[in-house]
PDB file of C-alpha atoms in Angstrom:
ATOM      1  CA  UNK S  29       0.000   0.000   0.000  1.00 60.00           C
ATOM      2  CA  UNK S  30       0.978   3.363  -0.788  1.00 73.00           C
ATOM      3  CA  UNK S  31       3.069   4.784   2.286  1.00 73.00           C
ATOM      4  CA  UNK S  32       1.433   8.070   2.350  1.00 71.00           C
ATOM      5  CA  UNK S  33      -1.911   6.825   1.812  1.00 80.00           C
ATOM      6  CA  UNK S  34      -1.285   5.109   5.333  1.00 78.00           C
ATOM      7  CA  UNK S  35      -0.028   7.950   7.123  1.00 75.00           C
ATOM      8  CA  UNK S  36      -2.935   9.737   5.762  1.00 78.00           C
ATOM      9  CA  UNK S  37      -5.499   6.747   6.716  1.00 84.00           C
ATOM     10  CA  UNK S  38      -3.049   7.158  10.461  1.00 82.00           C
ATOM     11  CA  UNK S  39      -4.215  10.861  10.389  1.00 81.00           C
ATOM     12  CA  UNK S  40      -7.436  10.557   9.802  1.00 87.00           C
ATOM     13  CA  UNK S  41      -7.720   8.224  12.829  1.00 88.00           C
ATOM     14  CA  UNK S  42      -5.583  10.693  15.023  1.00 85.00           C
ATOM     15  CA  UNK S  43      -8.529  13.597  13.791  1.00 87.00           C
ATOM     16  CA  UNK S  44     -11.580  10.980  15.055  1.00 88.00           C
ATOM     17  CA  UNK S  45      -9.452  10.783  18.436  1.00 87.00           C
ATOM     18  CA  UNK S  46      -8.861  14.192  19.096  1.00 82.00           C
ATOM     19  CA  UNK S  47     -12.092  15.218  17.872  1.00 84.00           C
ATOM     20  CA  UNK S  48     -14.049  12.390  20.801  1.00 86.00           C
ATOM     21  CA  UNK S  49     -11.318  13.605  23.357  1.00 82.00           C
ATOM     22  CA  UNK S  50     -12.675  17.560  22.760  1.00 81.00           C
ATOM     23  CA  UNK S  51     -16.357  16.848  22.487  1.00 80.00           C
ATOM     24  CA  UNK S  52     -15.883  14.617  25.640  1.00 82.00           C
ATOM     25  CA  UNK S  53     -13.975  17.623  27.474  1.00 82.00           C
ATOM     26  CA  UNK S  54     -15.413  19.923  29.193  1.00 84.00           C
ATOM     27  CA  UNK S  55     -12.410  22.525  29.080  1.00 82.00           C
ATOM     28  CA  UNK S  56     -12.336  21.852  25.247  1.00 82.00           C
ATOM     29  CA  UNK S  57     -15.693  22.205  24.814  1.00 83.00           C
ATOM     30  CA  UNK S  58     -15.593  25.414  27.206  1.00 84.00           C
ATOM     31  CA  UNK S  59     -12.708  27.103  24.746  1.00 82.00           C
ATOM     32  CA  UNK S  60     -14.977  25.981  21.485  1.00 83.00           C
ATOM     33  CA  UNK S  61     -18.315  27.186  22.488  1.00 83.00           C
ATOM     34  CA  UNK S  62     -16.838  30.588  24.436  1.00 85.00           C
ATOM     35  CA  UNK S  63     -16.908  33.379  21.815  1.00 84.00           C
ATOM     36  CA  UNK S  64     -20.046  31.932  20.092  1.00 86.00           C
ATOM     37  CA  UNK S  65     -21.924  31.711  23.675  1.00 87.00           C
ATOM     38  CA  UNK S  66     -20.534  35.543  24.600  1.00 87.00           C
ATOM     39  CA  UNK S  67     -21.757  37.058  21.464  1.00 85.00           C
ATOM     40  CA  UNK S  68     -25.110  35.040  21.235  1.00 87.00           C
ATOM     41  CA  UNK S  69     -25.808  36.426  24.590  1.00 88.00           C
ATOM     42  CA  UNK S  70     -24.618  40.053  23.363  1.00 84.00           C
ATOM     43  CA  UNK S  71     -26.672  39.826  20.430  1.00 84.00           C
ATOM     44  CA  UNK S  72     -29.482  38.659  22.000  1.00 86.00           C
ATOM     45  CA  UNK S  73     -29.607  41.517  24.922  1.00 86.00           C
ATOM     46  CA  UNK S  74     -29.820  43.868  21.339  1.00 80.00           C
ATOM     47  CA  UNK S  75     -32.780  41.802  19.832  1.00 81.00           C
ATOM     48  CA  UNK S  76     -34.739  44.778  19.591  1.00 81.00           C
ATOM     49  CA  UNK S  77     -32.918  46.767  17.818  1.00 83.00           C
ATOM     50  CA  UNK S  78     -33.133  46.710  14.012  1.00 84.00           C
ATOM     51  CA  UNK S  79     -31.225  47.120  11.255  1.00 81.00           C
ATOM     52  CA  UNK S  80     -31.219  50.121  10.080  1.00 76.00           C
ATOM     53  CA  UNK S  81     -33.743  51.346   7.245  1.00 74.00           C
ATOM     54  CA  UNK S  82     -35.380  47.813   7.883  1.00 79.00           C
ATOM     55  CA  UNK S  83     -37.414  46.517  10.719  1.00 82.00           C
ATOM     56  CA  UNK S  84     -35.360  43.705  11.226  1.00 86.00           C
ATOM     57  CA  UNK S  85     -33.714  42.568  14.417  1.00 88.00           C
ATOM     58  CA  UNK S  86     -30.218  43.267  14.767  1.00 84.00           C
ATOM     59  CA  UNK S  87     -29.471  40.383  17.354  1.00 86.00           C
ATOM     60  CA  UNK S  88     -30.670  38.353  14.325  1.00 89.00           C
ATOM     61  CA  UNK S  89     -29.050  40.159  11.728  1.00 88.00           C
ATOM     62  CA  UNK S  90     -25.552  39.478  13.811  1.00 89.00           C
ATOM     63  CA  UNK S  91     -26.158  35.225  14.386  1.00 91.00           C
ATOM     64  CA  UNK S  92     -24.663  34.650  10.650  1.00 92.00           C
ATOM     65  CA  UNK S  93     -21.538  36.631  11.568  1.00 89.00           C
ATOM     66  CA  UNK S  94     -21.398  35.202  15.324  1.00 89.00           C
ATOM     67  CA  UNK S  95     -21.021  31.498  13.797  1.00 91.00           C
ATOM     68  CA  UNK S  96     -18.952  32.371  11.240  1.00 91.00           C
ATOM     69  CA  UNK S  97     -16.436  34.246  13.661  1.00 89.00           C
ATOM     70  CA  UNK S  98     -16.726  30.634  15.492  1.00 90.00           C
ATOM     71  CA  UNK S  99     -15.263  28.952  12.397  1.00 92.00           C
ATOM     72  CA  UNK S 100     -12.447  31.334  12.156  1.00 91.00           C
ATOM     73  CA  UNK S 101     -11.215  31.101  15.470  1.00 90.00           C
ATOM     74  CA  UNK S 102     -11.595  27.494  15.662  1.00 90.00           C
ATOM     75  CA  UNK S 103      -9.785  26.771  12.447  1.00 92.00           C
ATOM     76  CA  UNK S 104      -7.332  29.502  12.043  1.00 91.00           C
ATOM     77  CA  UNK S 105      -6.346  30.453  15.577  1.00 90.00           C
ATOM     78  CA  UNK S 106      -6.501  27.154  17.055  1.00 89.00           C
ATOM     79  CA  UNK S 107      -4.605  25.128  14.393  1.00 90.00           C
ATOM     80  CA  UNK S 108      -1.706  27.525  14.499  1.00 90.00           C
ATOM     81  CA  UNK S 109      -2.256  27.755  18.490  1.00 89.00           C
ATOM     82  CA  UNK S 110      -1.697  23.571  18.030  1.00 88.00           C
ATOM     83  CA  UNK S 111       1.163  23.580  16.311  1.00 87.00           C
ATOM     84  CA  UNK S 112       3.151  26.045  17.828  1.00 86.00           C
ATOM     85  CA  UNK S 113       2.432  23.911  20.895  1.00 84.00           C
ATOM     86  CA  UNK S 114       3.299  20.431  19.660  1.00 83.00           C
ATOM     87  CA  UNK S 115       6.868  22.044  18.384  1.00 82.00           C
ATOM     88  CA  UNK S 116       7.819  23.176  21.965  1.00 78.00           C
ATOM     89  CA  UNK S 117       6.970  20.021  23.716  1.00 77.00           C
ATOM     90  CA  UNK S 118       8.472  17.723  20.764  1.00 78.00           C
ATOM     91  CA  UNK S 119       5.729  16.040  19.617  1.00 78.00           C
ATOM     92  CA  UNK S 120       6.390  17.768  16.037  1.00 78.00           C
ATOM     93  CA  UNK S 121       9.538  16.238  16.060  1.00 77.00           C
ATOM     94  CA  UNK S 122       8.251  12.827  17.116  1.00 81.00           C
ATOM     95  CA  UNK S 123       6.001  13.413  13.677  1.00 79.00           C
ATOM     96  CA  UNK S 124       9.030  14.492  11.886  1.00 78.00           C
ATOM     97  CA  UNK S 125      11.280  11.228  13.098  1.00 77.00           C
ATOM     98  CA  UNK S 126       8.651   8.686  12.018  1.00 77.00           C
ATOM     99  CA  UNK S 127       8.465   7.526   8.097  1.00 75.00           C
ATOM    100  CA  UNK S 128       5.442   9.789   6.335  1.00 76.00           C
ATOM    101  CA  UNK S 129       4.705  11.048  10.032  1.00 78.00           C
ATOM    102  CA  UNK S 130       4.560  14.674   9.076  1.00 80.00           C
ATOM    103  CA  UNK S 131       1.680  13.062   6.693  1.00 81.00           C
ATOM    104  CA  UNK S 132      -0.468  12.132   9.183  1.00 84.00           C
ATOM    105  CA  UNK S 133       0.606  14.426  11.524  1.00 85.00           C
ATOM    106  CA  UNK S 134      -0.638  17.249   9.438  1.00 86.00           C
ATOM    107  CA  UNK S 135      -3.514  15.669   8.204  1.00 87.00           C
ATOM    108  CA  UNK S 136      -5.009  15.007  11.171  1.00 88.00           C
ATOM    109  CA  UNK S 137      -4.243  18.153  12.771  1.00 89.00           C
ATOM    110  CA  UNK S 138      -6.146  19.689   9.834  1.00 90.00           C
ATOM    111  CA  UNK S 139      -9.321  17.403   9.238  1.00 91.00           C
ATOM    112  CA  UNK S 140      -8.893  17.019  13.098  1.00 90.00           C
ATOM    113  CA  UNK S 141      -9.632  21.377  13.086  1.00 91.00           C
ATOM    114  CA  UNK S 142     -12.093  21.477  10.863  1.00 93.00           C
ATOM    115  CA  UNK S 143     -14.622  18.785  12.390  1.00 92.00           C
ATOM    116  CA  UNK S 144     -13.913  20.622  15.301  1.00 90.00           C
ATOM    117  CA  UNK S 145     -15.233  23.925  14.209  1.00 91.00           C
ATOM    118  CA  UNK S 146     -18.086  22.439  12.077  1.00 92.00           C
ATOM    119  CA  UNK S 147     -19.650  20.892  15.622  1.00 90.00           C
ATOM    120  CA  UNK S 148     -19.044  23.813  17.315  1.00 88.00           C
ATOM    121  CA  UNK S 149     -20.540  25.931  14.332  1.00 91.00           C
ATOM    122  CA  UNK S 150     -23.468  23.081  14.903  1.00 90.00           C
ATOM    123  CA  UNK S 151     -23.758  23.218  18.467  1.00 88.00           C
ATOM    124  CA  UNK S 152     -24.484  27.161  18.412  1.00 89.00           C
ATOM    125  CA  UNK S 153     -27.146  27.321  15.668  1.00 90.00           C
ATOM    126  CA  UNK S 154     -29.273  25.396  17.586  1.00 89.00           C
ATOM    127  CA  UNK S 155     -29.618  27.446  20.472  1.00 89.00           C
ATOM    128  CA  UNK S 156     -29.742  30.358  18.128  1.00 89.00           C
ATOM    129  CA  UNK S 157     -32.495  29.281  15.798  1.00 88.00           C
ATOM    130  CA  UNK S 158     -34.597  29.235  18.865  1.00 88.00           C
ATOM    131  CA  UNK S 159     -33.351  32.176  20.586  1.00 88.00           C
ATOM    132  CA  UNK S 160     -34.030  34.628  17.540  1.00 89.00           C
ATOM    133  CA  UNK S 161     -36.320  34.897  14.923  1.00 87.00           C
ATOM    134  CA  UNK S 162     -36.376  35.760  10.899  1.00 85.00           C
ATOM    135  CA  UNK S 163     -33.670  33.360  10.464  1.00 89.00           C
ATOM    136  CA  UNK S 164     -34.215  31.316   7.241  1.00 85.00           C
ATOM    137  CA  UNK S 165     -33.369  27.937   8.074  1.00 84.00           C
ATOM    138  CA  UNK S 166     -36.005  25.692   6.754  1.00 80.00           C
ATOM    139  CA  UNK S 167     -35.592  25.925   2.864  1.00 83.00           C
ATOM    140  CA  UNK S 168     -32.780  23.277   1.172  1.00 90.00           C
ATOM    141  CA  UNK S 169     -31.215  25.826  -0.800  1.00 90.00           C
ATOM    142  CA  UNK S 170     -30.519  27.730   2.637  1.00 91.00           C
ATOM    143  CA  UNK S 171     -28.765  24.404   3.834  1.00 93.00           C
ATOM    144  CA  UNK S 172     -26.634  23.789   0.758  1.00 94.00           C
ATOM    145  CA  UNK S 173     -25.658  27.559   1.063  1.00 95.00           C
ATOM    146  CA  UNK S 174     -24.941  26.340   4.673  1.00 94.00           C
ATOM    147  CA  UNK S 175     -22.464  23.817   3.373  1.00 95.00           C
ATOM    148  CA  UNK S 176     -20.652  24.927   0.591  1.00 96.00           C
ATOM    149  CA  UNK S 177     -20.038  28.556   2.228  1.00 96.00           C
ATOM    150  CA  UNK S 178     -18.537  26.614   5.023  1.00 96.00           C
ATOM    151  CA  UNK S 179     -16.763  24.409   2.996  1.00 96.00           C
ATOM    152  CA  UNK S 180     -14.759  26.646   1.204  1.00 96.00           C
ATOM    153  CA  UNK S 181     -14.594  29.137   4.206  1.00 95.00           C
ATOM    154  CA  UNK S 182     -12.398  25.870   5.880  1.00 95.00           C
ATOM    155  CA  UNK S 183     -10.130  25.671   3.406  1.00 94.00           C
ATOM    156  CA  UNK S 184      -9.643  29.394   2.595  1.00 95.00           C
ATOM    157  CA  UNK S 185      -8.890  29.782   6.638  1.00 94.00           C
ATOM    158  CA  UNK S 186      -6.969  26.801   7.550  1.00 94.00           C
ATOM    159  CA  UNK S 187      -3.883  26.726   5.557  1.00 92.00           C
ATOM    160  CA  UNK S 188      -3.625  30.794   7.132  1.00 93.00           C
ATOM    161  CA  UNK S 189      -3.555  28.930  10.896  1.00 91.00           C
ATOM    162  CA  UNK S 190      -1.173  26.528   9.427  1.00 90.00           C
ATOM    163  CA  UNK S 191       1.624  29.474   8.059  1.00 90.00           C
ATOM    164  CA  UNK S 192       0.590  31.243  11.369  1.00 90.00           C
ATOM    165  CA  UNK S 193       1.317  28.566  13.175  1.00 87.00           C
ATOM    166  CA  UNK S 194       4.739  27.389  11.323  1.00 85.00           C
ATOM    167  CA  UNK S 195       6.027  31.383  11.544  1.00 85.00           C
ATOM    168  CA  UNK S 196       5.002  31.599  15.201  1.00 80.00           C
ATOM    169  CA  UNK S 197       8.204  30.260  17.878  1.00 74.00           C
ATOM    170  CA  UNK S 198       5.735  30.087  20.673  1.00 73.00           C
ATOM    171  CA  UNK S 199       2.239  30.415  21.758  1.00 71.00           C
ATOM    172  CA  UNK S 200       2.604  33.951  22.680  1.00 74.00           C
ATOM    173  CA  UNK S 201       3.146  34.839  19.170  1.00 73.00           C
ATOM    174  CA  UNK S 202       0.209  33.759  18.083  1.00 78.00           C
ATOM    175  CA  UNK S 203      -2.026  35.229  20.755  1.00 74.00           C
ATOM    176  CA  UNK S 204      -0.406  39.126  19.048  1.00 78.00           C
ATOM    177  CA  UNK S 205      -2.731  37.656  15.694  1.00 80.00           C
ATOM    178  CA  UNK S 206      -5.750  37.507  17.938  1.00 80.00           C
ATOM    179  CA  UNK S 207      -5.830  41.170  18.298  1.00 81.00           C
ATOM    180  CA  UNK S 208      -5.670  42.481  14.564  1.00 85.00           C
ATOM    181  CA  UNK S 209      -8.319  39.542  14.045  1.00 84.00           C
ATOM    182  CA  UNK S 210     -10.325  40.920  16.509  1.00 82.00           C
ATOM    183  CA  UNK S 211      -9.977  44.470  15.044  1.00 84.00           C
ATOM    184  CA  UNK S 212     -10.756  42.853  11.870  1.00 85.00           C
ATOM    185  CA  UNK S 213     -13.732  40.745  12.857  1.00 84.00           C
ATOM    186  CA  UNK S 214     -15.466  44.110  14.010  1.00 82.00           C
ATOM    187  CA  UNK S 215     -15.306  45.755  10.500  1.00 84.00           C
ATOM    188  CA  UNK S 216     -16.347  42.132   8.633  1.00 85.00           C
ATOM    189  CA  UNK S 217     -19.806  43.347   9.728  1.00 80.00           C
ATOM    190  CA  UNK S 218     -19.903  40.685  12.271  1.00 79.00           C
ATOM    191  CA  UNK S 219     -21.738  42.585  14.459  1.00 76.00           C
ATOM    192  CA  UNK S 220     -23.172  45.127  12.301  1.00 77.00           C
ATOM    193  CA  UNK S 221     -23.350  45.568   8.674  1.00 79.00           C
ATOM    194  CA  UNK S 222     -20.668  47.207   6.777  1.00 84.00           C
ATOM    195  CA  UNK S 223     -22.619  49.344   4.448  1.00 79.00           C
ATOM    196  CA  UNK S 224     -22.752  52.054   7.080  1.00 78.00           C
ATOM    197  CA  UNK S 225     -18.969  52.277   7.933  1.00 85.00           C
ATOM    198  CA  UNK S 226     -16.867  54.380   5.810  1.00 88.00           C
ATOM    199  CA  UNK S 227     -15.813  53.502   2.390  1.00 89.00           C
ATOM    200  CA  UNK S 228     -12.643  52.758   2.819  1.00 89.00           C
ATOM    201  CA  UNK S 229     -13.027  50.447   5.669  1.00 89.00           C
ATOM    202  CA  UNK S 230     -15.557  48.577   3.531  1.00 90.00           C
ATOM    203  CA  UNK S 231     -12.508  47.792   1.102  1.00 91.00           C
ATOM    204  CA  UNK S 232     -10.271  46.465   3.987  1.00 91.00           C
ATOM    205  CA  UNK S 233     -12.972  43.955   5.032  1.00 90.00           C
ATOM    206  CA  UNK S 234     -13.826  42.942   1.704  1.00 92.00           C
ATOM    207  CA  UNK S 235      -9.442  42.076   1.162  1.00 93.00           C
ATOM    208  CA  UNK S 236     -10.044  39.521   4.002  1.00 93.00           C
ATOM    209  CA  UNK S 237     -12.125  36.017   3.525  1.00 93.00           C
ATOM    210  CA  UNK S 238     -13.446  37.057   7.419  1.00 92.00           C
ATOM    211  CA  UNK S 239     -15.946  39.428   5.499  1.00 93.00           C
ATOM    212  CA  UNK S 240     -17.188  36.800   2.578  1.00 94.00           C
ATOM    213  CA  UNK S 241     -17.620  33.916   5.158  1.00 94.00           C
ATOM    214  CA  UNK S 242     -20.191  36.029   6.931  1.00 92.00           C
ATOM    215  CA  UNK S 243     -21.699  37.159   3.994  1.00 93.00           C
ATOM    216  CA  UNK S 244     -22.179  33.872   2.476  1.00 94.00           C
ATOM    217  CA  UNK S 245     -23.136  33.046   6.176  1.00 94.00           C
ATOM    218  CA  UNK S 246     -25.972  35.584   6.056  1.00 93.00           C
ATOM    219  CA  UNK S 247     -26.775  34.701   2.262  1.00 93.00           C
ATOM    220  CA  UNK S 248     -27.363  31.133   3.278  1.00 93.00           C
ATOM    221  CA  UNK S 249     -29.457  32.247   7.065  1.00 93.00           C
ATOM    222  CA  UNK S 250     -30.850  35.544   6.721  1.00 91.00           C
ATOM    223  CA  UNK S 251     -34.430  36.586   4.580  1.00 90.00           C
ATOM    224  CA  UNK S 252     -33.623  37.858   0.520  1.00 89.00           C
ATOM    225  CA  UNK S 253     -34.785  41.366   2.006  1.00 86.00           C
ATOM    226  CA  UNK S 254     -31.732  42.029   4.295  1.00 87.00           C
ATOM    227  CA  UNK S 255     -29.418  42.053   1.204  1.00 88.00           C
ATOM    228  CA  UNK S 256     -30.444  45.487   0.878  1.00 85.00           C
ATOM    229  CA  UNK S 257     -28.045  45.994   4.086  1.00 82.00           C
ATOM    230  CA  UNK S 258     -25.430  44.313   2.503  1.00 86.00           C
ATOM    231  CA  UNK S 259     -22.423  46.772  -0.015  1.00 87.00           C
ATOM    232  CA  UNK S 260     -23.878  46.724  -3.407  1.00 84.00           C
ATOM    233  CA  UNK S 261     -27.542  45.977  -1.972  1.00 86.00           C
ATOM    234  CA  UNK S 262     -27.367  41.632  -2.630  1.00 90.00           C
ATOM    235  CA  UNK S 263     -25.610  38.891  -1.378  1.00 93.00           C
ATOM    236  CA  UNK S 264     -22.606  38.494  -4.429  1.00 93.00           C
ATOM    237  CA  UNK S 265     -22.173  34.864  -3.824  1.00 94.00           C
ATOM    238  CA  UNK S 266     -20.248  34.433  -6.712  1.00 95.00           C
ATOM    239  CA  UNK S 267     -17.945  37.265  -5.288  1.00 95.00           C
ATOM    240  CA  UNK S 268     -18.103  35.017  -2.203  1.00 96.00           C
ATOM    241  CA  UNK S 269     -16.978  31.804  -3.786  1.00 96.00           C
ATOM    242  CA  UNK S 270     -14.151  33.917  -6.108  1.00 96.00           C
ATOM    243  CA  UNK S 271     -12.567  35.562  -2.944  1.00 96.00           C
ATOM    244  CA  UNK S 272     -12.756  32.629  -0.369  1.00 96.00           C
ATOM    245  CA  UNK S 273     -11.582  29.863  -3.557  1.00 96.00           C
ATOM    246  CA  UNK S 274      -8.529  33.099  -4.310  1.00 96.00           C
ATOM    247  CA  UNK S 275      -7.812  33.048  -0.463  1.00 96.00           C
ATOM    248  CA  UNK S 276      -8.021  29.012  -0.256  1.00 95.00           C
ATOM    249  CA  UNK S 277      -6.076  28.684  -3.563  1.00 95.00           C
ATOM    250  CA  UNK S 278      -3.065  30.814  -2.309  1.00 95.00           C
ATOM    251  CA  UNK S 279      -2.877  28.937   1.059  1.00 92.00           C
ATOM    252  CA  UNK S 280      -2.801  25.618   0.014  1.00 91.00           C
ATOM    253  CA  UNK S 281       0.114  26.766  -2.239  1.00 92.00           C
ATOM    254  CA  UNK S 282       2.018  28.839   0.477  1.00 92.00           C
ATOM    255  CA  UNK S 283       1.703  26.680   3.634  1.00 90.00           C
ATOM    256  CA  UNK S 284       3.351  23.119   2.361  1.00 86.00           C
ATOM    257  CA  UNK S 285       6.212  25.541   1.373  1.00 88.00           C
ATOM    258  CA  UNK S 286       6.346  26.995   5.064  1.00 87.00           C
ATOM    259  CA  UNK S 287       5.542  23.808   6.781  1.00 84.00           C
ATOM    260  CA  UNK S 288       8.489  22.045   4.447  1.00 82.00           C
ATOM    261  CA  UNK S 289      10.577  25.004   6.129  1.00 84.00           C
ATOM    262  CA  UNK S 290       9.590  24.623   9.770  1.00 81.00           C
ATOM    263  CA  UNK S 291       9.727  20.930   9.377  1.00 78.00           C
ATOM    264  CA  UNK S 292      13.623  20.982   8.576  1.00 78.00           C
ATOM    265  CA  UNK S 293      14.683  23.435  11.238  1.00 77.00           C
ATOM    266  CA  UNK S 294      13.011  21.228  13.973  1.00 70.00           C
ATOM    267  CA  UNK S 295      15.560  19.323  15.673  1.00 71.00           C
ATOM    268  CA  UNK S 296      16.290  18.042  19.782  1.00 70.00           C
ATOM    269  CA  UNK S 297      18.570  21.368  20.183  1.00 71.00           C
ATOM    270  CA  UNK S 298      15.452  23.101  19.137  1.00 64.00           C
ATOM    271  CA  UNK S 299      12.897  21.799  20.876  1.00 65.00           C
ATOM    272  CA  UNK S 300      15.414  22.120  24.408  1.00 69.00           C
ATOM    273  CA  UNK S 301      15.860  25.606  23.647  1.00 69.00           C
ATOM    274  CA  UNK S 302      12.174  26.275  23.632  1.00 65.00           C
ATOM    275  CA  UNK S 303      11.819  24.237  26.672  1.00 67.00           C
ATOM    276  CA  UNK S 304      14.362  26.442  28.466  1.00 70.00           C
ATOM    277  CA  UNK S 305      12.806  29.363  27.160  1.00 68.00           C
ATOM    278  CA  UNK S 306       9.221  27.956  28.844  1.00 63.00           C
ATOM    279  CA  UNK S 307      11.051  27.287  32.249  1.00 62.00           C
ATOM    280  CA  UNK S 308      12.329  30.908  31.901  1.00 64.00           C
ATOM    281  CA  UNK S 309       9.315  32.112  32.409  1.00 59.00           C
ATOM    282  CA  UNK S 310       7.842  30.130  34.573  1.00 54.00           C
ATOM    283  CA  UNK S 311      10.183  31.442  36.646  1.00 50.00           C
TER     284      UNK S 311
END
């Protein structure tokens, strides 16, 4: 049998492991559901406020936005959060020792991500489809939206957590990412739509696939009336599927070229140095 079709088959095992092991831990589950429970709760404290020039709730307007800022942090942020972790305690370098182990490694750190943020994406919408109303969620075409929006929006974000994570030398690097993203997540129109900010912060959301996974988000939950909130007054979901497939395109060419580089310069010296840094301080 093919040797990396093994390691593969090896990763997608170590995915279904870690994925039971999060879902079955409270602490896990805590960190997934966190951001998506905060802004629910937010949002729905602002239910009666509307959208402005519509009579639409604003809570509701914002759920679309709220899940899809789940999926970013739980792809992005926590796969390069992961591997900047497994390379200071060696376990990258275990991976790197073993025939085709960077194979498996990788590909279960990355299916192993994504499941992960598709229950948690899961887990909140139910709460939220009874929490707040006007949400379209019982046509099909709304649930293939659903699933092709998210689809791509997984593998537009992930190979960005896996450069992250490969250009990061310790954890504390990548927390500095989570405050642009945060800065960028509030001009996405996760919280409010865009179309009222000023023009030239609509074209540095629209640069980002943040922006387009909320809009297809929205396309896919919200009523065909509330595109008349949205820049250019619809929901441009073939915009949507060009910028997140440009965005997903680029990454999956750029981070095998990083992770090839981070890859060779692991080593034992490494790995003690970062150790020593960690017991540093500690102290």
């Amino acid at each position: 049998m093919n040797p990396n079709a093994v390691a593969a088959r090896a990763g997608l095992q170590r995915a279904r492991i870690e994925l039971r092991q999060s879902l079955g831990s409270a602490q896990d589950l805590w960190s997934l559901l966190f951001f998506p429970i905060i802004g629910l709760i937010v949002m729905f404290m602002l239910r009666g406020n509307t959208v402005p020039g519509t009579g639409f709730s604003l809570g509701s307007q914002s759920v679309p936005g709220i899940l899809g800022m789940t999926v970013v942090f739980n792809t992005m942020l926590a796969l390069a959060l992961s591997l900047t972790m497994d390379r200071e305690d060696g376990t990258l370098l275990r991976a790197k020792a073993t025939p085709n182990g960077m194979v498996g490694y990788l590909t279960g750190k990355v299916l192993g991500r994504a499941a992960a943020a598709v229950a948690g994406l899961l887990i909140a919408l139910v709460p939220a489809a009874f929490l707040f109303e006007g949400l379209a969620l019982g046509g099909v075409s709304s649930w293939l939206t659903l699933v092709w929006v998210v689809a791509l929006g997984l593998v537009a974000l992930l190979p960005i957590g896996a450069i992250v994570g490969s250009l990061s030398d310790n954890a504390q690097g990548v927390g500095f990412v989570s405050l642009p993203l945060m800065m960028l997540m509030g001009v996405s129109g996760v919280f409010y739509p865009i179309g009222t900010f000023p023009e030239w912060l609509q074209w540095i959301a629209q640069v980002f696939p943040v922006y387009w996974l909320g809009l297809g988000l929205r396309s896919a939950m919200l009523p065909e009336a509330l595109a008349a909130a949205e820049v250019g007054g619809s929901w441009r979901q073939l915009e949507t599927a060009g910028v997140l497939g440009l965005w997903a395109v680029a990454g999956c060419a750029l981070a095998p070229v990083v992770l090839r580089r981070m890859a060779r310069r692991e080593s034992g010296s490494a790995v003690a140095a970062r150790r020593q840094r960690m017991m540093r301080r500690g102290m």
